[in-house]
PDB file of C-alpha atoms and ligand atoms in Angstrom:
ATOM      1  CA  MET A   1      -0.101  -0.047  -0.086  1.00 65.00           C
ATOM      2  CA  ASP A   2       1.262   3.428  -0.927  1.00 84.00           C
ATOM      3  CA  GLY A   3       1.468   6.193   1.385  1.00 88.00           C
ATOM      4  CA  VAL A   4      -1.660   8.389   1.549  1.00 93.00           C
ATOM      5  CA  PHE A   5      -0.048  11.328   3.104  1.00 97.00           C
ATOM      6  CA  ILE A   6       3.494  10.845   2.066  1.00 98.00           C
ATOM      7  CA  ARG A   7       5.660  10.180  -1.015  1.00 97.00           C
ATOM      8  CA  VAL A   8       9.217   9.554  -0.927  1.00 98.00           C
ATOM      9  CA  GLU A   9      11.277   9.955  -4.053  1.00 97.00           C
ATOM     10  CA  VAL A  10      14.774   8.794  -4.697  1.00 97.00           C
ATOM     11  CA  ALA A  11      16.540  10.082  -7.948  1.00 96.00           C
ATOM     12  CA  GLY A  12      17.000   7.570 -10.619  1.00 92.00           C
ATOM     13  CA  SER A  13      20.672   7.698 -10.691  1.00 89.00           C
ATOM     14  CA  ALA A  14      20.753   7.426  -6.695  1.00 95.00           C
ATOM     15  CA  ARG A  15      18.283   4.504  -6.309  1.00 96.00           C
ATOM     16  CA  SER A  16      21.070   1.922  -7.319  1.00 97.00           C
ATOM     17  CA  ASP A  17      23.602   3.278  -4.914  1.00 96.00           C
ATOM     18  CA  ALA A  18      24.296   0.695  -2.400  1.00 95.00           C
ATOM     19  CA  GLU A  19      26.121   3.146  -0.046  1.00 96.00           C
ATOM     20  CA  LEU A  20      23.460   5.744   0.018  1.00 97.00           C
ATOM     21  CA  ALA A  21      20.895   2.865   0.700  1.00 98.00           C
ATOM     22  CA  ARG A  22      22.887   1.792   3.621  1.00 98.00           C
ATOM     23  CA  ARG A  23      23.056   5.638   4.653  1.00 98.00           C
ATOM     24  CA  LEU A  24      19.282   6.166   4.217  1.00 98.00           C
ATOM     25  CA  GLU A  25      18.334   2.788   6.034  1.00 98.00           C
ATOM     26  CA  GLU A  26      20.258   3.819   8.961  1.00 98.00           C
ATOM     27  CA  ALA A  27      19.153   7.530   8.994  1.00 98.00           C
ATOM     28  CA  CYS A  28      15.241   7.255   8.929  1.00 98.00           C
ATOM     29  CA  PRO A  29      13.703   6.656  12.380  1.00 98.00           C
ATOM     30  CA  VAL A  30      10.450   4.883  10.868  1.00 98.00           C
ATOM     31  CA  ASP A  31      12.195   2.602   8.431  1.00 98.00           C
ATOM     32  CA  ILE A  32      11.013   3.940   5.231  1.00 98.00           C
ATOM     33  CA  PHE A  33      14.136   3.176   3.407  1.00 98.00           C
ATOM     34  CA  ALA A  34      15.534  -0.371   2.880  1.00 98.00           C
ATOM     35  CA  ALA A  35      19.024  -1.104   1.559  1.00 98.00           C
ATOM     36  CA  THR A  36      19.118  -4.078  -0.817  1.00 95.00           C
ATOM     37  CA  ALA A  37      21.626  -5.481  -2.971  1.00 90.00           C
ATOM     38  CA  GLY A  38      20.072  -3.362  -5.868  1.00 93.00           C
ATOM     39  CA  GLY A  39      20.068  -0.106  -3.760  1.00 96.00           C
ATOM     40  CA  VAL A  40      17.349   1.758  -2.122  1.00 97.00           C
ATOM     41  CA  ARG A  41      13.931   0.374  -1.704  1.00 97.00           C
ATOM     42  CA  ILE A  42      11.104   2.544  -0.346  1.00 97.00           C
ATOM     43  CA  VAL A  43       9.079   0.537   2.275  1.00 98.00           C
ATOM     44  CA  ASP A  44       5.539   1.762   1.193  1.00 97.00           C
ATOM     45  CA  GLU A  45       3.735   0.454   4.340  1.00 97.00           C
ATOM     46  CA  ASN A  46       5.653   2.710   6.485  1.00 98.00           C
ATOM     47  CA  LEU A  47       5.383   5.901   4.355  1.00 98.00           C
ATOM     48  CA  ASP A  48       2.620   7.431   6.516  1.00 97.00           C
ATOM     49  CA  GLU A  49       4.755   7.385   9.421  1.00 98.00           C
ATOM     50  CA  CYS A  50       7.284   9.945   8.114  1.00 98.00           C
ATOM     51  CA  VAL A  51       7.914  12.601  10.692  1.00 98.00           C
ATOM     52  CA  LEU A  52       9.453  14.930   8.421  1.00 98.00           C
ATOM     53  CA  CYS A  53      12.678  14.954  10.148  1.00 98.00           C
ATOM     54  CA  GLU A  54      14.767  15.520   7.213  1.00 98.00           C
ATOM     55  CA  LEU A  55      17.466  13.252   8.352  1.00 98.00           C
ATOM     56  CA  CYS A  56      17.172  11.345   4.849  1.00 98.00           C
ATOM     57  CA  LEU A  57      17.763  14.731   3.166  1.00 98.00           C
ATOM     58  CA  ASP A  58      21.002  15.144   5.481  1.00 98.00           C
ATOM     59  CA  ALA A  59      22.257  11.844   4.599  1.00 98.00           C
ATOM     60  CA  ALA A  60      21.728  12.224   0.771  1.00 98.00           C
ATOM     61  CA  PRO A  61      23.378  14.299  -1.900  1.00 96.00           C
ATOM     62  CA  PRO A  62      21.540  17.405  -3.045  1.00 97.00           C
ATOM     63  CA  GLY A  63      18.714  16.448  -5.253  1.00 96.00           C
ATOM     64  CA  ALA A  64      18.829  12.792  -4.495  1.00 98.00           C
ATOM     65  CA  VAL A  65      15.850  12.575  -2.204  1.00 98.00           C
ATOM     66  CA  ARG A  66      12.615  14.395  -2.099  1.00 98.00           C
ATOM     67  CA  VAL A  67       9.679  13.958   0.580  1.00 98.00           C
ATOM     68  CA  VAL A  68       6.520  14.984  -0.790  1.00 98.00           C
ATOM     69  CA  LYS A  69       3.420  16.287   1.475  1.00 97.00           C
ATOM     70  CA  LEU A  70       0.574  14.703  -0.467  1.00 97.00           C
ATOM     71  CA  TYR A  71      -1.856  16.196   2.161  1.00 96.00           C
ATOM     72  CA  ASP A  72      -0.298  19.670   1.500  1.00 96.00           C
ATOM     73  CA  GLY A  73      -0.870  19.751  -2.285  1.00 95.00           C
ATOM     74  CA  GLY A  74       2.540  18.107  -3.221  1.00 95.00           C
ATOM     75  CA  ALA A  75       4.678  20.597  -1.061  1.00 97.00           C
ATOM     76  CA  ALA A  76       8.205  18.999  -1.003  1.00 97.00           C
ATOM     77  CA  LEU A  77      11.175  18.649   1.227  1.00 98.00           C
ATOM     78  CA  GLU A  78      14.295  18.753  -0.666  1.00 97.00           C
ATOM     79  CA  ARG A  79      17.659  19.964  -0.688  1.00 95.00           C
TER      80      ARG A  79
HETATM   81  S1  LIG B   1      11.829  12.858   6.689  1.00 74.48           S
HETATM   82 FE1  LIG B   1      12.701  11.472   8.296  1.00 74.48          FE
HETATM   83  S2  LIG B   1      10.780  10.204   8.780  1.00 74.48           S
HETATM   84 FE2  LIG B   1      10.577  10.953   6.864  1.00 74.48          FE
HETATM   85  S3  LIG B   1      11.571   9.577   5.298  1.00 74.48           S
HETATM   86 FE3  LIG B   1      13.092  11.333   5.669  1.00 74.48          FE
HETATM   87  S4  LIG B   1      14.170  10.381   7.447  1.00 74.48           S
HETATM   88 FE4  LIG B   1      12.223   9.192   7.322  1.00 74.48          FE
END
């Protein structure tokens, strides 16, 4: 099930970055990112647990991750 309130996007080039995947998995307090052999997987069932802490943005290079507030007209947290 996708998030009703939140969508998290990882840019195409960053999605297969195993090191970034590991950092994101470690950073997010509500386990929205899973590190797999192929890179980052978004854990859809946890999306709406997002607390907008921006730790994923801190852990990622600029432009790699966006947190989209679907409940707020698609306003996004991004760097
Ligand atoms: S803003 Fe915080 S809770 Fe939301 S996806 Fe990023 S690290 Fe996880």
